[in-house]
């Protein structure tokens, strides 16, 4: 039987032919495909300005700069995410202030945010884990009452919505990833969705060395920008992917319904929240019953791998990383995030999977956990 990875991008032949055309065109870095992708994304997000980048990490760094986050500021975020979420805060010179997650959603616990706000708090930086949206009504209510900016780390949220409204079509600054594992990809890439014209202009400059081209052919630079532009090769992949997004999301939802039907509850795993409306099902993550297992998580992953099934870990609680412990964080600070971070495994889920692959994963998980 073929090895089943936990994820795999689906690139169609039309996209591959389109990329070949870009490669033959003589213009391979940022050019017409980048413009087209930005227009298509802007349309998708209800007409808001969009700037594509070479990563969502870059988009988050620019978002923090645009929001005016500086040295000495505090930014409230979740300890349960890809470490990019907190690294960008450190790189802005600010302090990541972690708030524990809600056991049900595995996202930042909104009920705990206000207790973490201080006079130095500048922004909230929530993450939609696995594409399950943080409650945007409560989030923006808190931000509004405390005069805080919101930088949505919506890296995993392409195709997700909140109460029927697309993530990215409303809200403050929204960063989305097109990394190879995300719901649509440009191999590497991402975008920032903005709303204000002056901030969009600043974002454009920060994306590429701060350069402004003058009508007389000259240049002006007022801010030290970085190097975050997307190539046309990558943008062409994105154009092909965006057309398939709705089909991808529908397929993910159907596969997840099957997971819920077939998963043997006797295996003792804790399943994620069953949201088929707003969540884009970027990942299917279960919590292992570690206390009742003979194997540890590493042993479980190895046993699955030996049976031809890839399993991921997204993510260990990051306040336990040395770089954040040095800021004063300790084990025990965020019990929910620590519990989930220790027990979580990501099972295979991607649009190219067959129904029978889900059945195979379910049977194999039960078999491994029963110690057969
Ligand atoms: C993937 C991801 C990022 C980073 O995206 P890149 O495009 O790889 O830079 C940031 N935050 C979260 C939650 C992610 O899943």
mmCIF file with all atom_site columns, C-alpha atoms in Angstrom, residues 55-242:
data_model
loop_
_atom_site.group_PDB
_atom_site.id
_atom_site.type_symbol
_atom_site.label_atom_id
_atom_site.label_alt_id
_atom_site.label_comp_id
_atom_site.label_asym_id
_atom_site.label_entity_id
_atom_site.label_seq_id
_atom_site.pdbx_PDB_ins_code
_atom_site.Cartn_x
_atom_site.Cartn_y
_atom_site.Cartn_z
_atom_site.occupancy
_atom_site.B_iso_or_equiv
_atom_site.pdbx_formal_charge
_atom_site.auth_seq_id
_atom_site.auth_comp_id
_atom_site.auth_asym_id
_atom_site.auth_atom_id
_atom_site.pdbx_PDB_model_num
ATOM 1   C CA . UNK A 1 55  ? 5.620   34.040 3.380   1.00 0.00 ? 55  UNK A CA 1
ATOM 2   C CA . UNK A 1 56  ? 2.970   34.626 6.019   1.00 0.00 ? 56  UNK A CA 1
ATOM 3   C CA . UNK A 1 57  ? 5.816   35.168 8.471   1.00 0.00 ? 57  UNK A CA 1
ATOM 4   C CA . UNK A 1 58  ? 6.847   38.177 6.370   1.00 0.00 ? 58  UNK A CA 1
ATOM 5   C CA . UNK A 1 59  ? 3.219   39.311 6.212   1.00 0.00 ? 59  UNK A CA 1
ATOM 6   C CA . UNK A 1 60  ? 2.993   39.144 10.027  1.00 0.00 ? 60  UNK A CA 1
ATOM 7   C CA . UNK A 1 61  ? 6.257   41.084 10.451  1.00 0.00 ? 61  UNK A CA 1
ATOM 8   C CA . UNK A 1 62  ? 4.955   43.785 8.143   1.00 0.00 ? 62  UNK A CA 1
ATOM 9   C CA . UNK A 1 63  ? 1.559   43.776 9.880   1.00 0.00 ? 63  UNK A CA 1
ATOM 10  C CA . UNK A 1 64  ? 3.233   44.406 13.247  1.00 0.00 ? 64  UNK A CA 1
ATOM 11  C CA . UNK A 1 65  ? 5.207   47.307 11.743  1.00 0.00 ? 65  UNK A CA 1
ATOM 12  C CA . UNK A 1 66  ? 2.099   48.744 10.081  1.00 0.00 ? 66  UNK A CA 1
ATOM 13  C CA . UNK A 1 67  ? 0.227   48.486 13.402  1.00 0.00 ? 67  UNK A CA 1
ATOM 14  C CA . UNK A 1 68  ? 3.045   50.464 15.037  1.00 0.00 ? 68  UNK A CA 1
ATOM 15  C CA . UNK A 1 69  ? 4.212   47.688 17.372  1.00 0.00 ? 69  UNK A CA 1
ATOM 16  C CA . UNK A 1 70  ? 7.612   48.726 18.751  1.00 0.00 ? 70  UNK A CA 1
ATOM 17  C CA . UNK A 1 71  ? 10.275  47.831 21.278  1.00 0.00 ? 71  UNK A CA 1
ATOM 18  C CA . UNK A 1 72  ? 8.776   47.640 24.758  1.00 0.00 ? 72  UNK A CA 1
ATOM 19  C CA . UNK A 1 73  ? 5.238   46.921 23.575  1.00 0.00 ? 73  UNK A CA 1
ATOM 20  C CA . UNK A 1 74  ? 3.288   43.798 24.477  1.00 0.00 ? 74  UNK A CA 1
ATOM 21  C CA . UNK A 1 75  ? 1.310   41.649 22.067  1.00 0.00 ? 75  UNK A CA 1
ATOM 22  C CA . UNK A 1 76  ? -1.173  39.086 23.380  1.00 0.00 ? 76  UNK A CA 1
ATOM 23  C CA . UNK A 1 77  ? -1.137  35.719 21.643  1.00 0.00 ? 77  UNK A CA 1
ATOM 24  C CA . UNK A 1 78  ? -1.643  31.975 22.056  1.00 0.00 ? 78  UNK A CA 1
ATOM 25  C CA . UNK A 1 79  ? 1.065   29.589 23.265  1.00 0.00 ? 79  UNK A CA 1
ATOM 26  C CA . UNK A 1 80  ? -0.311  26.891 20.959  1.00 0.00 ? 80  UNK A CA 1
ATOM 27  C CA . UNK A 1 81  ? 0.836   27.693 17.425  1.00 0.00 ? 81  UNK A CA 1
ATOM 28  C CA . UNK A 1 82  ? 3.659   27.418 14.941  1.00 0.00 ? 82  UNK A CA 1
ATOM 29  C CA . UNK A 1 83  ? 6.525   29.338 16.542  1.00 0.00 ? 83  UNK A CA 1
ATOM 30  C CA . UNK A 1 84  ? 6.402   31.974 13.768  1.00 0.00 ? 84  UNK A CA 1
ATOM 31  C CA . UNK A 1 85  ? 3.452   33.516 15.648  1.00 0.00 ? 85  UNK A CA 1
ATOM 32  C CA . UNK A 1 86  ? 5.604   34.494 18.644  1.00 0.00 ? 86  UNK A CA 1
ATOM 33  C CA . UNK A 1 87  ? 8.924   34.885 16.805  1.00 0.00 ? 87  UNK A CA 1
ATOM 34  C CA . UNK A 1 88  ? 7.570   37.814 14.789  1.00 0.00 ? 88  UNK A CA 1
ATOM 35  C CA . UNK A 1 89  ? 6.603   39.573 18.038  1.00 0.00 ? 89  UNK A CA 1
ATOM 36  C CA . UNK A 1 90  ? 10.132  39.140 19.405  1.00 0.00 ? 90  UNK A CA 1
ATOM 37  C CA . UNK A 1 91  ? 11.634  40.305 16.137  1.00 0.00 ? 91  UNK A CA 1
ATOM 38  C CA . UNK A 1 92  ? 9.578   43.501 16.376  1.00 0.00 ? 92  UNK A CA 1
ATOM 39  C CA . UNK A 1 93  ? 11.264  44.092 19.752  1.00 0.00 ? 93  UNK A CA 1
ATOM 40  C CA . UNK A 1 94  ? 8.002   43.469 21.606  1.00 0.00 ? 94  UNK A CA 1
ATOM 41  C CA . UNK A 1 95  ? 7.043   40.886 24.225  1.00 0.00 ? 95  UNK A CA 1
ATOM 42  C CA . UNK A 1 96  ? 4.729   37.999 23.428  1.00 0.00 ? 96  UNK A CA 1
ATOM 43  C CA . UNK A 1 97  ? 2.201   37.781 26.269  1.00 0.00 ? 97  UNK A CA 1
ATOM 44  C CA . UNK A 1 98  ? 0.730   34.302 26.155  1.00 0.00 ? 98  UNK A CA 1
ATOM 45  C CA . UNK A 1 99  ? -2.818  33.521 27.251  1.00 0.00 ? 99  UNK A CA 1
ATOM 46  C CA . UNK A 1 100 ? -3.916  29.897 27.702  1.00 0.00 ? 100 UNK A CA 1
ATOM 47  C CA . UNK A 1 101 ? -6.175  28.226 25.149  1.00 0.00 ? 101 UNK A CA 1
ATOM 48  C CA . UNK A 1 102 ? -9.765  27.054 25.428  1.00 0.00 ? 102 UNK A CA 1
ATOM 49  C CA . UNK A 1 103 ? -9.837  23.230 25.695  1.00 0.00 ? 103 UNK A CA 1
ATOM 50  C CA . UNK A 1 104 ? -12.854 23.049 23.361  1.00 0.00 ? 104 UNK A CA 1
ATOM 51  C CA . UNK A 1 105 ? -11.568 25.170 20.448  1.00 0.00 ? 105 UNK A CA 1
ATOM 52  C CA . UNK A 1 106 ? -7.811  24.848 21.161  1.00 0.00 ? 106 UNK A CA 1
ATOM 53  C CA . UNK A 1 107 ? -7.645  28.579 20.313  1.00 0.00 ? 107 UNK A CA 1
ATOM 54  C CA . UNK A 1 108 ? -6.758  31.489 22.614  1.00 0.00 ? 108 UNK A CA 1
ATOM 55  C CA . UNK A 1 109 ? -9.258  31.618 25.499  1.00 0.00 ? 109 UNK A CA 1
ATOM 56  C CA . UNK A 1 110 ? -11.063 34.914 24.940  1.00 0.00 ? 110 UNK A CA 1
ATOM 57  C CA . UNK A 1 111 ? -12.302 34.943 28.525  1.00 0.00 ? 111 UNK A CA 1
ATOM 58  C CA . UNK A 1 112 ? -8.684  35.266 29.730  1.00 0.00 ? 112 UNK A CA 1
ATOM 59  C CA . UNK A 1 113 ? -7.500  38.061 27.428  1.00 0.00 ? 113 UNK A CA 1
ATOM 60  C CA . UNK A 1 114 ? -8.648  41.074 29.415  1.00 0.00 ? 114 UNK A CA 1
ATOM 61  C CA . UNK A 1 115 ? -6.715  39.993 32.517  1.00 0.00 ? 115 UNK A CA 1
ATOM 62  C CA . UNK A 1 116 ? -3.527  40.022 30.404  1.00 0.00 ? 116 UNK A CA 1
ATOM 63  C CA . UNK A 1 117 ? -3.984  43.579 29.057  1.00 0.00 ? 117 UNK A CA 1
ATOM 64  C CA . UNK A 1 118 ? -1.587  46.187 30.509  1.00 0.00 ? 118 UNK A CA 1
ATOM 65  C CA . UNK A 1 119 ? -0.822  49.804 29.556  1.00 0.00 ? 119 UNK A CA 1
ATOM 66  C CA . UNK A 1 120 ? 1.907   48.415 27.266  1.00 0.00 ? 120 UNK A CA 1
ATOM 67  C CA . UNK A 1 121 ? -0.430  46.133 25.284  1.00 0.00 ? 121 UNK A CA 1
ATOM 68  C CA . UNK A 1 122 ? -0.551  47.232 21.658  1.00 0.00 ? 122 UNK A CA 1
ATOM 69  C CA . UNK A 1 123 ? -2.207  44.393 19.792  1.00 0.00 ? 123 UNK A CA 1
ATOM 70  C CA . UNK A 1 124 ? -3.956  41.039 19.915  1.00 0.00 ? 124 UNK A CA 1
ATOM 71  C CA . UNK A 1 125 ? -2.516  38.319 17.678  1.00 0.00 ? 125 UNK A CA 1
ATOM 72  C CA . UNK A 1 126 ? -4.886  35.327 17.659  1.00 0.00 ? 126 UNK A CA 1
ATOM 73  C CA . UNK A 1 127 ? -4.486  32.127 15.625  1.00 0.00 ? 127 UNK A CA 1
ATOM 74  C CA . UNK A 1 128 ? -7.262  30.033 14.060  1.00 0.00 ? 128 UNK A CA 1
ATOM 75  C CA . UNK A 1 129 ? -5.842  26.607 14.894  1.00 0.00 ? 129 UNK A CA 1
ATOM 76  C CA . UNK A 1 130 ? -6.535  24.131 12.085  1.00 0.00 ? 130 UNK A CA 1
ATOM 77  C CA . UNK A 1 131 ? -8.702  26.817 10.452  1.00 0.00 ? 131 UNK A CA 1
ATOM 78  C CA . UNK A 1 132 ? -11.290 26.881 13.250  1.00 0.00 ? 132 UNK A CA 1
ATOM 79  C CA . UNK A 1 133 ? -11.931 30.615 13.637  1.00 0.00 ? 133 UNK A CA 1
ATOM 80  C CA . UNK A 1 134 ? -11.512 32.437 16.900  1.00 0.00 ? 134 UNK A CA 1
ATOM 81  C CA . UNK A 1 135 ? -14.853 34.091 17.805  1.00 0.00 ? 135 UNK A CA 1
ATOM 82  C CA . UNK A 1 136 ? -14.478 37.329 15.839  1.00 0.00 ? 136 UNK A CA 1
ATOM 83  C CA . UNK A 1 137 ? -17.413 39.065 17.561  1.00 0.00 ? 137 UNK A CA 1
ATOM 84  C CA . UNK A 1 138 ? -15.883 38.704 21.018  1.00 0.00 ? 138 UNK A CA 1
ATOM 85  C CA . UNK A 1 139 ? -12.343 39.324 19.732  1.00 0.00 ? 139 UNK A CA 1
ATOM 86  C CA . UNK A 1 140 ? -13.177 42.664 18.108  1.00 0.00 ? 140 UNK A CA 1
ATOM 87  C CA . UNK A 1 141 ? -15.371 43.653 21.038  1.00 0.00 ? 141 UNK A CA 1
ATOM 88  C CA . UNK A 1 142 ? -12.367 43.253 23.397  1.00 0.00 ? 142 UNK A CA 1
ATOM 89  C CA . UNK A 1 143 ? -10.012 45.031 20.966  1.00 0.00 ? 143 UNK A CA 1
ATOM 90  C CA . UNK A 1 144 ? -12.463 47.904 20.478  1.00 0.00 ? 144 UNK A CA 1
ATOM 91  C CA . UNK A 1 145 ? -13.041 48.441 24.198  1.00 0.00 ? 145 UNK A CA 1
ATOM 92  C CA . UNK A 1 146 ? -9.279  48.567 24.903  1.00 0.00 ? 146 UNK A CA 1
ATOM 93  C CA . UNK A 1 147 ? -8.188  50.456 21.760  1.00 0.00 ? 147 UNK A CA 1
ATOM 94  C CA . UNK A 1 148 ? -6.015  47.576 20.524  1.00 0.00 ? 148 UNK A CA 1
ATOM 95  C CA . UNK A 1 149 ? -5.042  46.609 17.000  1.00 0.00 ? 149 UNK A CA 1
ATOM 96  C CA . UNK A 1 150 ? -5.776  43.052 15.877  1.00 0.00 ? 150 UNK A CA 1
ATOM 97  C CA . UNK A 1 151 ? -3.311  41.139 13.735  1.00 0.00 ? 151 UNK A CA 1
ATOM 98  C CA . UNK A 1 152 ? -5.041  37.935 12.737  1.00 0.00 ? 152 UNK A CA 1
ATOM 99  C CA . UNK A 1 153 ? -2.581  35.092 12.290  1.00 0.00 ? 153 UNK A CA 1
ATOM 100 C CA . UNK A 1 154 ? -4.983  33.509 9.835   1.00 0.00 ? 154 UNK A CA 1
ATOM 101 C CA . UNK A 1 155 ? -2.110  31.519 8.296   1.00 0.00 ? 155 UNK A CA 1
ATOM 102 C CA . UNK A 1 156 ? -4.287  28.387 8.390   1.00 0.00 ? 156 UNK A CA 1
ATOM 103 C CA . UNK A 1 157 ? -7.625  30.083 7.656   1.00 0.00 ? 157 UNK A CA 1
ATOM 104 C CA . UNK A 1 158 ? -7.861  30.311 3.850   1.00 0.00 ? 158 UNK A CA 1
ATOM 105 C CA . UNK A 1 159 ? -11.431 29.268 3.029   1.00 0.00 ? 159 UNK A CA 1
ATOM 106 C CA . UNK A 1 160 ? -12.644 29.494 6.636   1.00 0.00 ? 160 UNK A CA 1
ATOM 107 C CA . UNK A 1 161 ? -15.389 31.872 7.729   1.00 0.00 ? 161 UNK A CA 1
ATOM 108 C CA . UNK A 1 162 ? -16.922 33.350 10.861  1.00 0.00 ? 162 UNK A CA 1
ATOM 109 C CA . UNK A 1 163 ? -20.729 33.092 10.968  1.00 0.00 ? 163 UNK A CA 1
ATOM 110 C CA . UNK A 1 164 ? -20.799 32.898 7.172   1.00 0.00 ? 164 UNK A CA 1
ATOM 111 C CA . UNK A 1 165 ? -18.391 35.800 6.514   1.00 0.00 ? 165 UNK A CA 1
ATOM 112 C CA . UNK A 1 166 ? -15.076 34.858 4.940   1.00 0.00 ? 166 UNK A CA 1
ATOM 113 C CA . UNK A 1 167 ? -12.019 35.242 7.164   1.00 0.00 ? 167 UNK A CA 1
ATOM 114 C CA . UNK A 1 168 ? -10.067 38.055 5.513   1.00 0.00 ? 168 UNK A CA 1
ATOM 115 C CA . UNK A 1 169 ? -13.162 39.861 4.231   1.00 0.00 ? 169 UNK A CA 1
ATOM 116 C CA . UNK A 1 170 ? -13.502 41.853 7.477   1.00 0.00 ? 170 UNK A CA 1
ATOM 117 C CA . UNK A 1 171 ? -11.427 42.758 10.513  1.00 0.00 ? 171 UNK A CA 1
ATOM 118 C CA . UNK A 1 172 ? -8.156  44.608 11.017  1.00 0.00 ? 172 UNK A CA 1
ATOM 119 C CA . UNK A 1 173 ? -4.906  43.146 9.555   1.00 0.00 ? 173 UNK A CA 1
ATOM 120 C CA . UNK A 1 174 ? -5.196  39.550 8.342   1.00 0.00 ? 174 UNK A CA 1
ATOM 121 C CA . UNK A 1 175 ? -2.151  37.416 7.443   1.00 0.00 ? 175 UNK A CA 1
ATOM 122 C CA . UNK A 1 176 ? -2.682  34.214 5.454   1.00 0.00 ? 176 UNK A CA 1
ATOM 123 C CA . UNK A 1 177 ? -0.142  31.567 4.430   1.00 0.00 ? 177 UNK A CA 1
ATOM 124 C CA . UNK A 1 178 ? 0.279   29.781 1.110   1.00 0.00 ? 178 UNK A CA 1
ATOM 125 C CA . UNK A 1 179 ? 2.976   27.419 2.383   1.00 0.00 ? 179 UNK A CA 1
ATOM 126 C CA . UNK A 1 180 ? 2.931   23.992 0.719   1.00 0.00 ? 180 UNK A CA 1
ATOM 127 C CA . UNK A 1 181 ? 0.970   22.447 3.611   1.00 0.00 ? 181 UNK A CA 1
ATOM 128 C CA . UNK A 1 182 ? -1.737  25.104 3.776   1.00 0.00 ? 182 UNK A CA 1
ATOM 129 C CA . UNK A 1 183 ? -5.194  24.845 2.148   1.00 0.00 ? 183 UNK A CA 1
ATOM 130 C CA . UNK A 1 184 ? -4.013  26.616 -0.993  1.00 0.00 ? 184 UNK A CA 1
ATOM 131 C CA . UNK A 1 185 ? -0.353  27.014 -1.838  1.00 0.00 ? 185 UNK A CA 1
ATOM 132 C CA . UNK A 1 186 ? 2.205   28.965 -3.835  1.00 0.00 ? 186 UNK A CA 1
ATOM 133 C CA . UNK A 1 187 ? 4.938   26.528 -2.586  1.00 0.00 ? 187 UNK A CA 1
ATOM 134 C CA . UNK A 1 188 ? 6.062   29.289 -0.214  1.00 0.00 ? 188 UNK A CA 1
ATOM 135 C CA . UNK A 1 189 ? 4.061   32.478 0.118   1.00 0.00 ? 189 UNK A CA 1
ATOM 136 C CA . UNK A 1 190 ? 1.366   34.392 1.913   1.00 0.00 ? 190 UNK A CA 1
ATOM 137 C CA . UNK A 1 191 ? -0.604  37.603 1.905   1.00 0.00 ? 191 UNK A CA 1
ATOM 138 C CA . UNK A 1 192 ? -1.679  40.459 4.112   1.00 0.00 ? 192 UNK A CA 1
ATOM 139 C CA . UNK A 1 193 ? -5.240  41.766 3.850   1.00 0.00 ? 193 UNK A CA 1
ATOM 140 C CA . UNK A 1 194 ? -5.528  45.406 4.890   1.00 0.00 ? 194 UNK A CA 1
ATOM 141 C CA . UNK A 1 195 ? -8.203  48.084 4.849   1.00 0.00 ? 195 UNK A CA 1
ATOM 142 C CA . UNK A 1 196 ? -6.549  51.509 5.063   1.00 0.00 ? 196 UNK A CA 1
ATOM 143 C CA . UNK A 1 197 ? -4.961  53.065 1.926   1.00 0.00 ? 197 UNK A CA 1
ATOM 144 C CA . UNK A 1 198 ? -2.000  54.672 3.743   1.00 0.00 ? 198 UNK A CA 1
ATOM 145 C CA . UNK A 1 199 ? -1.254  51.417 5.583   1.00 0.00 ? 199 UNK A CA 1
ATOM 146 C CA . UNK A 1 200 ? -1.456  49.494 2.308   1.00 0.00 ? 200 UNK A CA 1
ATOM 147 C CA . UNK A 1 201 ? 1.058   51.907 0.814   1.00 0.00 ? 201 UNK A CA 1
ATOM 148 C CA . UNK A 1 202 ? 3.386   51.419 3.807   1.00 0.00 ? 202 UNK A CA 1
ATOM 149 C CA . UNK A 1 203 ? 2.970   47.634 3.458   1.00 0.00 ? 203 UNK A CA 1
ATOM 150 C CA . UNK A 1 204 ? 3.913   47.820 -0.226  1.00 0.00 ? 204 UNK A CA 1
ATOM 151 C CA . UNK A 1 205 ? 7.069   49.720 0.655   1.00 0.00 ? 205 UNK A CA 1
ATOM 152 C CA . UNK A 1 206 ? 8.038   47.462 3.579   1.00 0.00 ? 206 UNK A CA 1
ATOM 153 C CA . UNK A 1 207 ? 7.642   44.468 1.268   1.00 0.00 ? 207 UNK A CA 1
ATOM 154 C CA . UNK A 1 208 ? 10.479  45.538 -1.022  1.00 0.00 ? 208 UNK A CA 1
ATOM 155 C CA . UNK A 1 209 ? 13.315  47.637 0.433   1.00 0.00 ? 209 UNK A CA 1
ATOM 156 C CA . UNK A 1 210 ? 11.111  50.691 1.037   1.00 0.00 ? 210 UNK A CA 1
ATOM 157 C CA . UNK A 1 211 ? 11.628  51.816 -2.541  1.00 0.00 ? 211 UNK A CA 1
ATOM 158 C CA . UNK A 1 212 ? 9.167   54.261 -4.114  1.00 0.00 ? 212 UNK A CA 1
ATOM 159 C CA . UNK A 1 213 ? 9.593   54.776 -7.854  1.00 0.00 ? 213 UNK A CA 1
ATOM 160 C CA . UNK A 1 214 ? 9.291   58.401 -8.977  1.00 0.00 ? 214 UNK A CA 1
ATOM 161 C CA . UNK A 1 215 ? 7.714   59.574 -12.266 1.00 0.00 ? 215 UNK A CA 1
ATOM 162 C CA . UNK A 1 216 ? 11.077  60.852 -13.517 1.00 0.00 ? 216 UNK A CA 1
ATOM 163 C CA . UNK A 1 217 ? 12.609  57.365 -13.195 1.00 0.00 ? 217 UNK A CA 1
ATOM 164 C CA . UNK A 1 218 ? 14.269  58.139 -9.887  1.00 0.00 ? 218 UNK A CA 1
ATOM 165 C CA . UNK A 1 219 ? 13.654  56.501 -6.517  1.00 0.00 ? 219 UNK A CA 1
ATOM 166 C CA . UNK A 1 220 ? 12.939  57.570 -2.955  1.00 0.00 ? 220 UNK A CA 1
ATOM 167 C CA . UNK A 1 221 ? 13.331  55.578 0.275   1.00 0.00 ? 221 UNK A CA 1
ATOM 168 C CA . UNK A 1 222 ? 11.891  56.699 3.632   1.00 0.00 ? 222 UNK A CA 1
ATOM 169 C CA . UNK A 1 223 ? 11.597  53.373 5.480   1.00 0.00 ? 223 UNK A CA 1
ATOM 170 C CA . UNK A 1 224 ? 13.993  50.413 5.568   1.00 0.00 ? 224 UNK A CA 1
ATOM 171 C CA . UNK A 1 225 ? 11.882  47.762 3.922   1.00 0.00 ? 225 UNK A CA 1
ATOM 172 C CA . UNK A 1 226 ? 12.705  44.069 3.674   1.00 0.00 ? 226 UNK A CA 1
ATOM 173 C CA . UNK A 1 227 ? 12.657  41.534 0.870   1.00 0.00 ? 227 UNK A CA 1
ATOM 174 C CA . UNK A 1 228 ? 9.286   39.829 0.953   1.00 0.00 ? 228 UNK A CA 1
ATOM 175 C CA . UNK A 1 229 ? 8.026   39.970 -2.640  1.00 0.00 ? 229 UNK A CA 1
ATOM 176 C CA . UNK A 1 230 ? 6.435   36.899 -4.232  1.00 0.00 ? 230 UNK A CA 1
ATOM 177 C CA . UNK A 1 231 ? 7.684   35.599 -7.586  1.00 0.00 ? 231 UNK A CA 1
ATOM 178 C CA . UNK A 1 232 ? 5.446   35.252 -10.654 1.00 0.00 ? 232 UNK A CA 1
ATOM 179 C CA . UNK A 1 233 ? 6.299   31.531 -10.706 1.00 0.00 ? 233 UNK A CA 1
ATOM 180 C CA . UNK A 1 234 ? 4.764   31.207 -7.240  1.00 0.00 ? 234 UNK A CA 1
ATOM 181 C CA . UNK A 1 235 ? 1.872   33.574 -8.000  1.00 0.00 ? 235 UNK A CA 1
ATOM 182 C CA . UNK A 1 236 ? 0.912   31.460 -11.011 1.00 0.00 ? 236 UNK A CA 1
ATOM 183 C CA . UNK A 1 237 ? 0.606   28.415 -8.744  1.00 0.00 ? 237 UNK A CA 1
ATOM 184 C CA . UNK A 1 238 ? -1.615  30.509 -6.477  1.00 0.00 ? 238 UNK A CA 1
ATOM 185 C CA . UNK A 1 239 ? -3.900  31.534 -9.353  1.00 0.00 ? 239 UNK A CA 1
ATOM 186 C CA . UNK A 1 240 ? -4.454  27.869 -10.214 1.00 0.00 ? 240 UNK A CA 1
ATOM 187 C CA . UNK A 1 241 ? -5.024  26.985 -6.559  1.00 0.00 ? 241 UNK A CA 1
ATOM 188 C CA . UNK A 1 242 ? -7.492  29.776 -5.774  1.00 0.00 ? 242 UNK A CA 1
#
